[in-house]
């Protein structure tokens, strides 16, 4: 259908629209007009992606500036889903365009998705590799500039990738035709035409209107520099499923080193040395050339990088690019010796048997005292290593992986010496273990560092997710000011989900995963009885979440001893998520099968695990989700402690506030897994007495919170069961009625729907005006504490 | 027969609706004198239950009523502003009317010769007491009522019963056209004591096997009463589903707990109905929805006879000679017993005890003409009566009494607040007019005509009844 938001004609590819989708699009439009950033929370399963795409594409097509859309999602299936949605949207737009000119205009609209080489590779041998790193390395061997040159001059001397070669014959921008290409489309096309899908997409990137890829391509500085540097400044950036964006930011700037990695790095260093000796004999001029180039400085080499053309890279600040590489590492053999020293130093540091936490500054001081390595050369370590690798035209780069990590570690340490980072050495894996297994963490404490270039460079950044409450936390943590900050309620024709908070067992013992009581037999038994009872009354699939693997293991062992598992087996099969991805996917497959054929199954999994993040349990795959305990992070972790301290000092976010926020967003993420659409239904059971506290409840997304009634907020197991049974019966009931309701609704006259839309439009226009007023009020009134604001939102 | 049935029927109609308003709270025995049917079996059931509980010890089966779930029967009934329950009762009546109006009034091709396998869940989950007295007892009670009513409405049909117990499908009763035979098999509660887990696949396969020989003109139906939420199957149940679709077996479910995906799949793919019982009354309603014969779908009809000729399907039936009491005793072919009464097959002359049945000797279908006639009303149902909303449709000559029972019409109190009444499908004047003969009937007679008689009395006998002076 077509309608106008203000002056913008929007094409929406469905005949019906949910009210929240409309509101969402209005707010989005406001953000784009204002060229600002926004945070939007929209319930899962209400068509967030399609409303986003349909508004932005309408915006792009209507205004002559043709701002590019960069859409970041989390997983490959999600990227593929978004692409398919975009494809459908464009097909609809072409079909409904009025004039031939417009049609042509729509046809020229191009959209692409990008994912790793591993997912796209067509090379018969390379694509068989299991590890992404190995695929990358082998691909580089076959496609690097040096190899290509050699191969072309002297065919057959060096193995080359035929698919990659096929691309060179094509003009830039014509590697793929216009239109929308899903990943599988590109792969299919590549197979037919003998083109490499990965490089085809990479080379098409500057010419397309929409790019859909993973967060890392924009946030991880190492990758962003290669992939995203050509994106123009007025692009619209969307982070979908962005509830974990702060963690992604932090991960992209953190490095962990272990003993085996250092050993491997040391081996690589000596191999580098040998290689240099070798090349000195055969081709000394090469090294000489490199040296000359380095003398001139990186600035010359990167003259093309004018400041506006690419994103500033936090790993390589501007001043670094202008400086020349310091003299003591310019010569290859010197640099190798330098690396050797540094690796040896790190190794000695790892011999310490107590925990060390220090700032980069003190680390550098200590380094200088012991090995006389200065800060400046360290800073250039990564760049210098790259240059050397290029000069030596090394192959099989994956073997140098550890060394590359050490080099980027060195660069990061030397670059961010001041704030927001911490070095932590943990000699033992767990508190109780006696065999040392040291890990050297270089952790970023400030998520805003990695995302800063994105906010600075792009004028409109949209952060959106199904569960991103409380909204004001994200601007605070990521250091930006949003123009619009909105959460939407869910309009449902029936209460299709029932959130329940169970605070005590049938025997009135309070249940909680608090550390002091979590292994109390009474609590374990009560958790068990919740599982048994729900396995009896819930059809098909149940997903149960625990705060951690450790706790899950201990509680499942205890349940086994108590005979609880035997009782559950009578009603449902039990599957368990493990840290191993393959095992988990087999468990999931069988879980799905058991749900399909009526046997019923329970999946025991972990909040923050793979299951809780990326996997949907729609319809019969998840009729109930049970949260056993509040999924707090492991608070004894030194990294977390450091981060909390930093947040308190730098942004005045209290520790408890952040921990509560983090726990609740994960809980919301977990329970949100079961509800993936408006026809879906399920139970959401929060089993912990702490969920009943209003500060916790206020942190849940509004669409969940609005359905927690006071009676359902403080239940014992048996009371919850009565409510659940009733819910199960009534919802199974109305689903039959509801289906006729829906079909009648779709059969309604199109005109009537249009009228309804018009009325809604006027209504919404007024609403939007009012919203703006309220917004202004909110900004004027910054004195209100967050808790009160949050509660005010909940109240109506 | 009619008077008894009339009572029974009225009684059931009210009972089925008012159960949600009257749920006996006490778990410990006295289930109320108002429910005489099946009271005996309940008493027995209780005794068994208690003995079992003692044997197993407490904690397994919810032995005490205070451990049972909260029943808030009063929530189901809403009082109006005056504190009267009249609105609630009327609402229930109106619901029945509306449901009837939804049904098609034109002639529809329906299957008259029906074959139904009733699958009873006999797994441990049927011992749950969320329906009083327990799911199992209630199921048996309703199953009996269902079978009686089913045979009454479909005299040419046959029913078989399969139980799901301990992972197996058990044949409780072979396919039979005699209600007494079928009822006998489920009269003994102890034999059917629930145990173990159910297996949908086994039970449906067994039902399918026992219907595979049936001729194409008869319907094949399976009705599952399912209390459990799991199914332990030996193989892939989706294969069974495909086989059912292929064999055109219509599978319907009445679930006592919640919607299971596989159950719904069965119903959607085979064209059956799926329902989840909210409470005792609703359970009965859902079960009894299976009584009217299913509409024959176009696909099934054309598959047999080819397009454009859906009606040409003749079958042989025989009308037997009934033997009087005074006839000399002879052995019957069905039980080999010496009897005086019975029926003689018109083709081979074999003596049969009951009709309708298939002759054991020559296989001819033996029916009595009254059975055939009773089956007929499904094809030509009585049209729903028009609801008279206001006095404008009345003329001076309109009689002031019901055409059928000759009692004066009761004008509802609700007429003062017409805002609510018209939408409900209830007449404020208490008058319902037959669209064919134009006579007015009261609400009670309306229900009686449509649910029991299935024929409009005045259309067949247009003489006006004498007005009381």
Coordinates of N, CA, C and O in Angstrom, one line a residue, chain B residues 245-317:
Chain B
X245 N -4.4 -38.8 5.2 CA -4.8 -37.9 4.1 C -5.1 -38.7 2.9 O -6.2 -38.5 2.2
X246 N -4.3 -39.7 2.6 CA -4.5 -40.5 1.4 C -5.8 -41.3 1.5 O -6.5 -41.5 0.5
X247 N -6.0 -41.9 2.7 CA -7.2 -42.7 2.8 C -8.4 -41.9 3.1 O -9.5 -42.5 3.4
X248 N -8.3 -40.6 3.1 CA -9.4 -39.7 3.3 C -10.1 -40.0 4.7 O -11.3 -40.2 4.8
X249 N -9.3 -40.2 5.7 CA -9.8 -40.3 7.0 C -9.8 -39.0 7.7 O -8.8 -38.3 7.7
X250 N -10.9 -38.6 8.2 CA -11.0 -37.3 8.8 C -10.7 -37.4 10.3 O -11.4 -38.2 11.0
X251 N -9.7 -36.8 10.8 CA -9.3 -36.9 12.2 C -9.6 -35.6 12.9 O -9.2 -34.5 12.5
X252 N -10.4 -35.8 14.0 CA -10.8 -34.6 14.8 C -10.2 -34.8 16.2 O -10.1 -36.0 16.6
X253 N -9.9 -33.7 16.8 CA -9.4 -33.8 18.2 C -10.2 -33.0 19.1 O -10.7 -31.9 18.8
X254 N -10.4 -33.6 20.3 CA -10.9 -32.8 21.4 C -9.8 -32.9 22.5 O -9.5 -33.9 23.0
X255 N -9.0 -31.8 22.7 CA -7.9 -31.8 23.6 C -8.4 -31.3 25.0 O -9.3 -30.4 25.0
X256 N -7.9 -31.9 26.0 CA -8.4 -31.5 27.4 C -7.4 -30.5 28.0 O -7.6 -30.0 29.1
X257 N -6.2 -30.3 27.3 CA -5.2 -29.5 28.0 C -4.8 -28.2 27.2 O -5.1 -27.1 27.6
X258 N -4.3 -28.4 26.0 CA -3.8 -27.3 25.3 C -3.6 -27.7 23.8 O -3.7 -28.9 23.5
X259 N -3.2 -26.8 23.0 CA -3.1 -27.1 21.6 C -1.7 -27.7 21.3 O -0.7 -27.1 21.6
X260 N -1.7 -28.8 20.8 CA -0.4 -29.4 20.3 C -0.3 -29.3 18.8 O -1.3 -29.4 18.1
X261 N 0.9 -29.0 18.4 CA 1.1 -28.8 16.9 C 0.6 -29.9 16.1 O -0.1 -29.8 15.1
X262 N 1.1 -31.1 16.5 CA 0.8 -32.3 15.7 C -0.7 -32.6 15.6 O -1.3 -33.0 14.5
X263 N -1.4 -32.3 16.7 CA -2.9 -32.5 16.7 C -3.5 -31.6 15.7 O -4.4 -31.9 14.9
X264 N -3.1 -30.3 15.8 CA -3.7 -29.3 14.9 C -3.3 -29.7 13.4 O -4.2 -29.6 12.5
X265 N -2.1 -30.2 13.2 CA -1.7 -30.6 11.8 C -2.7 -31.6 11.3 O -3.2 -31.6 10.2
X266 N -3.0 -32.6 12.2 CA -3.9 -33.7 11.8 C -5.2 -33.1 11.4 O -5.8 -33.5 10.3
X267 N -5.7 -32.2 12.2 CA -7.1 -31.7 11.9 C -7.1 -30.9 10.7 O -8.0 -31.0 9.8
X268 N -6.0 -30.0 10.5 CA -6.0 -29.2 9.3 C -5.9 -30.0 8.1 O -6.6 -29.8 7.1
X269 N -5.0 -30.9 8.1 CA -4.7 -31.7 6.9 C -5.8 -32.7 6.5 O -6.0 -33.0 5.3
X270 N -6.5 -33.2 7.5 CA -7.5 -34.2 7.1 C -8.9 -33.6 7.2 O -9.8 -34.3 6.9
X271 N -9.0 -32.3 7.5 CA -10.3 -31.7 7.4 C -11.1 -31.9 8.6 O -12.3 -31.7 8.6
X272 N -10.5 -32.3 9.7 CA -11.3 -32.4 11.0 C -11.4 -31.1 11.7 O -11.0 -30.1 11.3
X273 N -11.9 -31.2 12.9 CA -12.0 -30.0 13.8 C -11.1 -30.2 15.0 O -10.9 -31.4 15.4
X274 N -10.6 -29.1 15.5 CA -9.7 -29.2 16.6 C -10.3 -28.3 17.7 O -10.7 -27.2 17.4
X275 N -10.4 -28.8 18.9 CA -10.9 -28.0 20.0 C -10.2 -28.3 21.3 O -9.7 -29.4 21.5
X276 N -10.0 -27.2 22.1 CA -9.5 -27.4 23.4 C -10.6 -27.1 24.4 O -11.2 -26.0 24.3
X277 N -10.8 -28.0 25.3 CA -11.9 -27.8 26.3 C -11.5 -26.8 27.4 O -10.4 -27.0 28.0
X278 N -12.3 -25.8 27.6 CA -12.1 -24.9 28.6 C -12.5 -25.4 30.0 O -11.8 -25.2 31.0
X279 N -13.6 -26.1 30.0 CA -14.1 -26.6 31.2 C -15.1 -27.8 30.9 O -15.2 -28.2 29.7
X280 N -15.7 -28.3 31.9 CA -16.5 -29.5 31.6 C -17.6 -29.3 30.6 O -17.8 -30.1 29.7
X281 N -18.3 -28.2 30.7 CA -19.4 -27.9 29.8 C -18.9 -27.8 28.4 O -19.5 -28.3 27.4
X282 N -17.8 -27.1 28.3 CA -17.2 -26.8 26.9 C -16.7 -28.1 26.3 O -16.8 -28.3 25.1
X283 N -16.2 -29.0 27.1 CA -15.7 -30.3 26.7 C -16.9 -31.0 26.0 O -16.7 -31.5 24.9
X284 N -18.0 -31.0 26.7 CA -19.1 -31.7 26.2 C -19.6 -31.1 24.8 O -19.9 -31.8 23.9
X285 N -19.6 -29.8 24.8 CA -20.0 -29.1 23.6 C -19.1 -29.5 22.4 O -19.6 -29.8 21.3
X286 N -17.8 -29.5 22.7 CA -16.9 -29.8 21.6 C -17.1 -31.2 21.1 O -17.1 -31.5 19.9
X287 N -17.3 -32.1 22.1 CA -17.5 -33.5 21.7 C -18.7 -33.7 20.9 O -18.7 -34.4 19.9
X288 N -19.8 -33.0 21.3 CA -21.1 -33.2 20.6 C -21.1 -32.5 19.3 O -22.0 -32.7 18.5
X289 N -20.1 -31.6 19.0 CA -20.0 -31.0 17.7 C -19.8 -32.1 16.6 O -20.0 -31.9 15.5
X290 N -19.3 -33.2 17.1 CA -19.0 -34.3 16.1 C -20.2 -35.1 15.7 O -20.1 -36.0 15.0
X291 N -21.3 -34.8 16.3 CA -22.5 -35.6 16.1 C -23.1 -35.4 14.7 O -23.4 -36.4 14.0
X292 N -23.4 -34.2 14.3 CA -24.0 -34.0 12.9 C -23.0 -34.5 11.9 O -21.8 -34.3 12.0
X293 N -23.5 -35.2 10.9 CA -22.6 -35.8 9.9 C -21.8 -34.7 9.2 O -22.3 -33.6 9.0
X294 N -20.6 -35.0 8.9 CA -19.7 -34.0 8.2 C -20.2 -33.7 6.8 O -20.7 -34.6 6.1
X295 N -19.9 -32.5 6.4 CA -20.2 -32.1 5.0 C -19.2 -32.9 4.1 O -18.0 -32.9 4.4
X296 N -19.8 -33.4 3.0 CA -18.9 -34.1 2.1 C -18.2 -33.1 1.3 O -18.8 -32.3 0.6
X297 N -16.9 -33.1 1.3 CA -16.1 -32.1 0.5 C -16.2 -32.4 -0.9 O -16.4 -33.5 -1.4
X298 N -16.1 -31.3 -1.7 CA -16.1 -31.5 -3.2 C -15.1 -32.5 -3.7 O -15.4 -33.3 -4.6
X299 N -13.9 -32.4 -3.1 CA -12.8 -33.2 -3.6 C -13.1 -34.7 -3.4 O -13.0 -35.5 -4.4
X300 N -13.7 -35.0 -2.3 CA -14.0 -36.4 -2.0 C -15.1 -36.9 -2.9 O -15.0 -38.0 -3.4
X301 N -16.0 -36.0 -3.2 CA -17.1 -36.4 -4.0 C -16.7 -36.6 -5.4 O -17.0 -37.6 -6.1
X302 N -16.0 -35.7 -6.0 CA -15.6 -35.8 -7.4 C -14.6 -36.9 -7.6 O -14.6 -37.5 -8.6
X303 N -13.8 -37.2 -6.6 CA -12.8 -38.2 -6.7 C -13.5 -39.5 -7.0 O -13.0 -40.4 -7.8
X304 N -14.7 -39.7 -6.5 CA -15.4 -41.0 -6.7 C -16.2 -41.0 -8.0 O -16.1 -42.0 -8.7
X305 N -16.9 -39.9 -8.2 CA -17.9 -40.0 -9.3 C -17.5 -39.2 -10.5 O -18.2 -39.2 -11.5
X306 N -16.5 -38.4 -10.4 CA -16.1 -37.6 -11.5 C -16.8 -36.3 -11.5 O -17.9 -36.2 -10.8
X307 N -16.3 -35.3 -12.1 CA -16.9 -33.9 -12.0 C -18.2 -33.9 -12.7 O -18.4 -34.6 -13.7
X308 N -19.1 -33.1 -12.3 CA -20.4 -32.8 -12.9 C -21.4 -33.9 -12.6 O -22.6 -33.7 -12.9
X309 N -21.0 -34.9 -11.9 CA -22.0 -36.0 -11.6 C -21.8 -36.4 -10.2 O -21.4 -37.5 -9.9
X310 N -22.1 -35.5 -9.2 CA -21.7 -35.9 -7.8 C -22.8 -36.7 -7.2 O -22.6 -37.1 -6.0
X311 N -23.9 -37.0 -7.8 CA -25.0 -37.7 -7.1 C -25.2 -39.1 -7.3 O -25.9 -39.8 -6.7
X312 N -24.5 -39.6 -8.3 CA -24.8 -41.0 -8.8 C -24.0 -42.0 -7.9 O -22.9 -42.4 -8.3
X313 N -24.6 -42.4 -6.9 CA -23.9 -43.4 -6.0 C -25.1 -44.2 -5.4 O -25.6 -43.8 -4.4
X314 N -25.4 -45.3 -5.9 CA -26.4 -46.1 -5.4 C -25.8 -47.3 -4.5 O -24.7 -47.7 -4.7
X315 N -26.6 -47.6 -3.5 CA -26.1 -48.7 -2.7 C -27.3 -49.6 -2.3 O -28.5 -49.1 -2.2
X316 N -27.0 -50.8 -1.9 CA -28.0 -51.8 -1.6 C -28.3 -51.7 -0.1 O -27.4 -51.7 0.7
X317 N -29.6 -51.8 0.2 CA -30.0 -51.9 1.6 C -31.2 -52.8 1.6 O -31.9 -53.0 0.7

